[in-house]
Coordinates of C-alpha atoms in Angstrom, one line a residue:
M1 CA -18.4 -5.8 11.7
K2 CA -16.8 -6.2 15.1
G3 CA -13.0 -5.5 14.7
P4 CA -10.6 -4.3 17.4
L5 CA -11.5 -0.7 16.6
A6 CA -15.3 -1.3 17.0
G7 CA -16.9 1.8 18.7
L8 CA -14.3 4.3 17.4
R9 CA -15.5 7.0 15.1
V10 CA -13.5 8.5 12.2
I11 CA -14.1 11.5 10.0
D12 CA -12.1 11.1 6.8
A13 CA -11.9 14.5 5.0
S14 CA -9.0 13.3 2.8
M15 CA -8.9 12.9 -1.0
G16 CA -7.1 10.8 -3.5
A17 CA -5.4 7.6 -2.3
V18 CA -3.1 8.4 0.7
G19 CA -5.7 9.5 3.2
P20 CA -8.7 7.5 1.9
W21 CA -6.9 4.2 2.0
A22 CA -5.9 5.0 5.6
G23 CA -9.6 5.6 6.4
A24 CA -10.5 2.3 4.7
L25 CA -8.0 0.3 6.7
L26 CA -9.4 1.8 9.9
G27 CA -12.9 0.9 8.7
Q28 CA -11.7 -2.7 8.1
L29 CA -10.4 -2.7 11.7
G30 CA -13.9 -2.0 12.8
A31 CA -14.1 1.8 13.2
D32 CA -17.1 3.7 12.0
V33 CA -15.7 5.9 9.2
V34 CA -17.5 8.8 7.6
K35 CA -16.1 10.1 4.3
V36 CA -16.7 13.8 4.0
E37 CA -16.5 15.3 0.4
S38 CA -17.1 18.8 -0.9
P39 CA -19.7 19.3 -3.6
Q40 CA -16.9 19.3 -6.2
G41 CA -16.0 15.7 -5.0
D42 CA -12.8 13.8 -4.4
F43 CA -10.6 14.4 -7.4
I44 CA -9.9 10.7 -7.6
R45 CA -13.3 10.4 -9.1
G46 CA -11.7 11.6 -12.4
V47 CA -9.2 8.8 -12.5
M48 CA -9.7 5.9 -15.0
P49 CA -10.7 3.2 -15.4
R50 CA -14.4 3.0 -14.6
T51 CA -16.9 0.4 -13.9
N52 CA -20.6 1.1 -14.5
G53 CA -19.6 4.7 -15.1
F54 CA -17.7 5.1 -11.7
P55 CA -13.9 5.1 -11.0
T56 CA -12.7 1.8 -9.7
T57 CA -9.9 3.6 -7.7
Y58 CA -12.5 5.6 -5.8
V59 CA -14.5 2.4 -5.0
A60 CA -11.4 0.5 -3.8
M61 CA -10.1 3.3 -1.7
N62 CA -13.3 4.0 0.1
V63 CA -14.6 0.6 1.3
N64 CA -16.0 0.3 4.8
K65 CA -17.2 3.9 5.0
R66 CA -20.3 6.0 5.0
G67 CA -20.4 9.0 2.7
V68 CA -21.5 12.6 3.2
I69 CA -21.2 15.7 1.0
L70 CA -20.9 19.1 2.8
D71 CA -19.7 22.5 1.6
M72 CA -17.0 23.9 4.0
K73 CA -17.6 27.3 2.5
R74 CA -21.0 27.5 4.0
D75 CA -21.1 28.2 7.7
D76 CA -24.0 25.9 8.5
Q77 CA -22.4 22.9 6.7
R78 CA -19.0 23.6 8.2
D79 CA -20.7 23.6 11.6
S80 CA -22.1 20.2 10.8
V81 CA -18.7 18.8 10.1
Q82 CA -17.2 20.3 13.2
A83 CA -20.1 18.9 15.2
L84 CA -19.3 15.4 13.8
I85 CA -15.6 15.8 14.6
A86 CA -16.5 16.9 18.2
G87 CA -18.0 13.4 18.6
A88 CA -15.2 11.6 16.7
D89 CA -12.1 9.8 17.9
I90 CA -10.0 10.3 14.7
F91 CA -9.8 12.9 12.0
L92 CA -8.0 12.4 8.8
E93 CA -7.0 15.1 6.2
N94 CA -4.4 15.5 3.5
F95 CA -4.9 19.1 2.5
R96 CA -1.8 21.1 1.6
P97 CA -0.3 22.7 4.7
G98 CA -2.3 25.7 5.9
V99 CA -5.5 24.8 4.1
A100 CA -7.1 23.0 7.1
D101 CA -6.6 26.0 9.4
R102 CA -8.0 28.3 6.8
I103 CA -11.3 26.4 6.4
G104 CA -11.8 25.9 10.2
L105 CA -10.5 22.3 10.4
G106 CA -7.1 22.9 11.9
Y107 CA -5.8 20.9 14.9
A108 CA -5.8 23.8 17.3
E109 CA -9.4 24.7 16.7
L110 CA -10.7 21.1 16.6
S111 CA -8.7 19.8 19.6
E112 CA -10.0 22.7 21.8
R113 CA -13.5 21.4 21.2
N114 CA -12.5 17.7 21.4
P115 CA -9.3 17.2 23.5
R116 CA -9.4 13.5 22.9
L117 CA -9.2 13.9 19.1
V118 CA -6.4 12.0 17.3
Y119 CA -5.8 14.3 14.3
A120 CA -3.8 12.8 11.5
S121 CA -2.5 15.2 8.8
A122 CA -0.7 13.9 5.8
C123 CA 1.1 15.9 3.0
G124 CA 3.6 15.4 0.3
Y125 CA 6.8 17.1 1.1
G126 CA 6.5 18.2 4.7
R127 CA 5.6 21.4 6.4
T128 CA 8.7 23.6 5.9
G129 CA 11.1 24.1 3.0
P130 CA 10.7 25.3 -0.6
L131 CA 8.4 22.5 -1.7
V132 CA 5.9 22.9 1.2
G133 CA 3.2 24.2 -1.1
V134 CA 3.7 21.7 -3.9
G135 CA 1.2 18.9 -4.4
A136 CA 2.6 15.4 -4.5
T137 CA 1.6 12.2 -6.3
D138 CA 3.1 8.7 -6.1
P139 CA 5.3 8.9 -9.2
H140 CA 6.7 12.3 -8.3
V141 CA 7.6 11.2 -4.8
Q142 CA 9.3 8.1 -6.3
A143 CA 11.5 10.4 -8.3
F144 CA 12.1 12.9 -5.6
S145 CA 13.0 10.3 -2.9
G146 CA 15.5 8.5 -5.1
S147 CA 13.5 5.3 -5.7
T148 CA 13.9 5.7 -9.5
S149 CA 17.7 5.6 -9.1
V150 CA 17.5 1.8 -8.5
N151 CA 14.7 0.8 -10.9
G152 CA 15.0 -0.3 -14.6
E153 CA 17.5 -2.0 -16.7
E154 CA 21.2 -1.3 -16.2
G155 CA 22.3 1.5 -18.4
A156 CA 18.7 2.4 -19.4
P157 CA 16.7 5.4 -18.4
R158 CA 15.5 5.5 -14.8
Q159 CA 12.1 4.0 -14.2
R160 CA 9.2 4.6 -11.9
V161 CA 7.4 1.5 -10.6
R162 CA 4.1 2.0 -12.4
W163 CA 0.5 1.3 -11.6
Y164 CA 0.8 0.1 -8.1
G165 CA 0.6 3.3 -6.1
H166 CA 2.8 1.7 -3.6
F167 CA 4.3 4.9 -2.2
D168 CA 0.7 6.2 -1.7
C169 CA -0.4 3.0 0.1
N170 CA 2.8 2.9 2.2
T171 CA 2.1 6.4 3.4
S172 CA -1.4 5.2 4.3
L173 CA 0.1 2.5 6.4
C174 CA 2.3 5.0 8.2
I175 CA -0.9 7.1 8.9
V176 CA -2.6 4.1 10.4
Q177 CA 0.5 3.2 12.5
G178 CA 0.6 6.8 13.8
V179 CA -3.1 6.9 14.6
L180 CA -2.9 3.6 16.5
A181 CA 0.1 4.7 18.5
A182 CA -1.8 7.9 19.4
L183 CA -4.9 6.0 20.4
L184 CA -2.7 3.8 22.7
E185 CA -1.2 6.9 24.3
R186 CA -4.7 8.4 24.8
E187 CA -5.5 5.4 27.0
T188 CA -2.9 6.8 29.4
T189 CA -3.1 10.5 29.1
G190 CA -6.7 10.9 28.2
R191 CA -5.8 13.4 25.4
G192 CA -5.5 13.0 21.6
R193 CA -2.5 13.8 19.6
L194 CA -1.6 15.6 16.3
V195 CA 0.0 13.0 14.0
L196 CA 2.0 14.4 11.1
V197 CA 3.0 12.2 8.1
S198 CA 4.6 13.1 4.8
M199 CA 4.9 11.0 1.7
V200 CA 8.6 11.7 1.4
E201 CA 9.3 10.6 5.0
A202 CA 7.2 7.4 4.4
A203 CA 9.1 6.9 1.2
M204 CA 12.4 7.1 3.0
A205 CA 11.1 4.5 5.5
L206 CA 10.2 2.2 2.6
Q207 CA 13.7 2.5 1.2
R208 CA 15.4 1.9 4.5
V209 CA 17.4 -1.2 3.3
R210 CA 18.7 0.6 0.1
L211 CA 19.7 3.7 2.1
A212 CA 21.6 1.6 4.5
E213 CA 23.3 -0.2 1.7
H214 CA 24.4 3.2 0.2
L215 CA 25.6 4.7 3.5
A216 CA 27.6 1.5 4.1
G217 CA 29.5 2.1 0.8
G218 CA 27.4 0.0 -1.5
E219 CA 26.2 0.8 -4.9
P220 CA 22.4 0.4 -5.3
R221 CA 21.7 0.8 -9.1
P222 CA 19.3 -0.3 -11.7
M223 CA 19.8 -4.0 -12.4
G224 CA 16.6 -5.1 -14.1
S225 CA 15.1 -8.0 -11.9
A226 CA 18.3 -8.7 -10.1
T227 CA 19.4 -7.3 -6.7
T228 CA 22.7 -5.9 -5.6
Y229 CA 23.0 -8.0 -2.4
L230 CA 22.0 -11.6 -3.4
V231 CA 22.9 -13.9 -6.2
P232 CA 21.0 -15.7 -7.6
D233 CA 17.9 -13.6 -7.1
Q234 CA 16.2 -12.6 -10.3
M235 CA 14.1 -13.6 -13.3
F236 CA 15.4 -16.2 -15.7
S237 CA 14.0 -17.0 -19.2
A238 CA 12.6 -20.6 -19.3
L239 CA 11.6 -22.3 -22.5
D240 CA 8.0 -20.9 -22.3
G241 CA 8.4 -17.6 -20.3
P242 CA 10.0 -16.0 -17.3
V243 CA 10.5 -17.6 -13.9
A244 CA 11.6 -15.9 -10.7
V245 CA 14.2 -17.7 -8.6
S246 CA 16.0 -16.8 -5.3
A247 CA 18.7 -18.6 -3.3
T248 CA 18.7 -16.8 0.1
S249 CA 20.8 -19.4 2.0
Q250 CA 23.7 -21.8 1.4
A251 CA 21.1 -24.7 1.6
Q252 CA 19.0 -23.1 -1.1
W253 CA 22.2 -22.5 -3.2
R254 CA 22.9 -26.2 -3.0
G255 CA 19.3 -26.9 -4.0
F256 CA 19.6 -24.4 -6.8
Y257 CA 22.6 -26.0 -8.6
K258 CA 21.2 -29.5 -8.0
A259 CA 17.9 -28.6 -9.6
L260 CA 19.8 -27.3 -12.6
G261 CA 22.1 -30.4 -12.7
L262 CA 25.2 -28.2 -12.5
F263 CA 26.9 -30.1 -9.7
E264 CA 30.2 -28.7 -10.7
L265 CA 29.3 -25.4 -9.2
A266 CA 29.6 -26.9 -5.7
D267 CA 33.3 -26.7 -5.6
D268 CA 33.8 -23.6 -7.7
P269 CA 35.6 -21.0 -5.5
R270 CA 33.9 -18.2 -7.5
F271 CA 30.5 -19.3 -6.1
I272 CA 31.5 -20.7 -2.6
D273 CA 29.3 -18.3 -0.7
N274 CA 26.9 -15.4 -1.4
A275 CA 29.7 -12.7 -1.2
A276 CA 31.6 -14.6 -3.8
R277 CA 28.6 -15.0 -6.0
V278 CA 27.8 -11.4 -5.8
A279 CA 31.4 -10.6 -6.8
N280 CA 31.2 -13.0 -9.7
R281 CA 27.6 -12.4 -10.7
V282 CA 28.2 -12.1 -14.5
A283 CA 30.1 -15.4 -14.7
L284 CA 27.4 -17.3 -12.7
I285 CA 24.5 -15.9 -14.7
E286 CA 26.3 -16.8 -18.0
L287 CA 26.5 -20.4 -16.8
V288 CA 23.0 -20.9 -15.5
A289 CA 20.8 -18.8 -17.9
P290 CA 21.3 -21.1 -20.9
V291 CA 20.1 -24.1 -18.7
F292 CA 17.0 -22.3 -17.7
A293 CA 16.2 -21.8 -21.4
T294 CA 16.1 -25.5 -22.1
R295 CA 13.1 -26.4 -20.0
S296 CA 9.6 -25.1 -19.2
I297 CA 8.4 -23.0 -16.4
G298 CA 6.6 -26.0 -14.9
H299 CA 9.7 -28.0 -14.9
W300 CA 11.6 -25.4 -12.9
L301 CA 8.7 -24.8 -10.5
L302 CA 8.6 -28.6 -9.7
N303 CA 12.3 -29.2 -9.4
M304 CA 13.1 -26.0 -7.5
A305 CA 10.3 -26.8 -5.1
R306 CA 11.7 -30.3 -4.7
E307 CA 15.0 -28.9 -3.6
G308 CA 13.5 -26.2 -1.3
V309 CA 14.4 -23.2 -3.5
P310 CA 12.0 -20.2 -3.8
C311 CA 10.6 -20.2 -7.3
A312 CA 7.6 -18.6 -8.9
K313 CA 5.9 -18.0 -12.2
P314 CA 5.1 -14.3 -12.6
T315 CA 1.3 -14.1 -12.6
C316 CA -1.2 -11.5 -13.7
F317 CA -4.4 -10.6 -11.9
D318 CA -6.5 -13.0 -13.9
D319 CA -4.1 -15.8 -12.8
F320 CA -4.5 -15.3 -9.1
R321 CA -8.0 -13.9 -8.8
H322 CA -9.2 -17.5 -9.3
H323 CA -6.3 -19.2 -7.6
A324 CA -7.4 -21.6 -4.9
H325 CA -4.7 -20.5 -2.4
Y326 CA -5.9 -16.8 -2.6
R327 CA -9.5 -17.8 -2.3
D328 CA -9.0 -20.3 0.5
N329 CA -7.2 -17.8 2.6
G330 CA -9.7 -14.9 2.0
M331 CA -7.0 -12.9 0.3
L332 CA -9.5 -11.9 -2.3
V333 CA -13.2 -11.1 -1.7
D334 CA -16.1 -10.4 -3.9
V335 CA -18.0 -7.4 -2.8
D336 CA -21.5 -6.6 -4.1
T337 CA -21.3 -2.8 -4.3
E338 CA -24.9 -2.6 -5.5
H339 CA -24.4 0.7 -7.4
F340 CA -21.0 -0.4 -8.9
G341 CA -21.7 -4.1 -9.4
V342 CA -19.7 -7.0 -8.0
M343 CA -16.0 -6.2 -7.6
T344 CA -13.2 -8.5 -6.6
L345 CA -11.0 -6.6 -4.0
S346 CA -8.2 -7.6 -1.8
G347 CA -9.1 -8.8 1.7
P348 CA -7.9 -7.2 5.0
P349 CA -4.1 -7.4 5.4
W350 CA -4.5 -8.9 8.9
R351 CA -6.6 -11.4 10.8
F352 CA -7.7 -11.4 14.4
A353 CA -8.8 -14.5 16.3
N354 CA -12.5 -14.5 17.2
S355 CA -13.0 -11.1 15.5
D356 CA -15.0 -10.4 12.4
V357 CA -13.1 -8.0 10.1
G358 CA -13.6 -7.7 6.5
V359 CA -14.4 -5.6 3.4
R360 CA -17.7 -3.8 3.2
R361 CA -18.9 -1.9 0.1
G362 CA -18.1 1.8 0.1
P363 CA -20.7 4.5 -0.4
K364 CA -21.9 6.4 -3.4
P365 CA -20.7 10.0 -3.0
G366 CA -22.8 11.6 -0.3
E367 CA -25.0 8.5 0.1
H368 CA -25.5 9.0 3.8
T369 CA -25.7 12.8 4.0
Q370 CA -29.3 13.2 5.0
E371 CA -29.1 10.3 7.4
I372 CA -26.1 11.7 9.2
L373 CA -27.3 15.3 9.2
A374 CA -30.6 14.2 10.7
N375 CA -29.2 11.7 13.2
G376 CA -25.6 12.6 13.9
W377 CA -23.3 9.6 14.1
G378 CA -26.2 7.2 14.5
R379 CA -25.1 3.7 13.8
A380 CA -23.1 2.2 10.8
D381 CA -25.4 -0.7 10.1
D382 CA -25.0 -1.4 6.3

């Protein structure tokens, strides 16, 4: 695959989701990515569910890579890793602070041998403070960073956003952004850079809008599917299930009440603009919710679309994995992983004109160890 990063070499010594997904994204951009695991293996291998006996999370997080298994506790194998890094452009790790230095993979040591190395180090809580040595996972960072304070039903216990790993993946995107910035700088200076990323800081960036709302005197709080700053913008119960509707402008507001047939709302001073609707949220929802309950989801999708109002039926994975829009745009791809079977995965999150980027199956753990030990970097040709 010839993406914009074709010709660049990446050593990915990370585990779990945060680092590996960053490596997978660099691979989808065209870089040659080698995943280095210890004989004990990436702990994500123990995460359920499995397909053909192997964890789907591991498969999804390690596409577009080659795989080697090397034991850092053995001098000869550690030397092999350091030799690979000496020929690399990018090194990724998400060990707890201090571990990389202890096992001979710290920035100071590696950059002395390879001054052009862009070294990306990710951790959970940062590199100083009382939590510096504590491991972090997506749900714990959600709680620690305040995200759970705005999730759930009003008056109910706080909720994590489950299953998505979106704080993990957001941190991965921050890693990739930092790496790309350092590569751009290297074009001018000729030297690499240490890029430090923490899950907590990435979580703060993800919550930028809510933090600004709070600092401006607002009150972000759990509101179910509704939002504090826009009305209407939530799920409504139609005759045969839920439907998501938003009116983000006055034009959409007019379309909203027309689609509902509630023309009397046009001149009601309580709903004259968004600020008024936010202030009178309860009164408005009490008027429109019963109307939604009288007709089907299909009816509301058709009529809201006719009036230019954003409206969607909540889907599940089985709904959209066969949806023509997803397929026609390459948003989903079927990857024959050979050893795991055919898997449907998300496509690359970007497109480049006249450039072939895509998703390539990931390795079995250590699949390319002998090849790489014998030939060094060689060529990623699978």
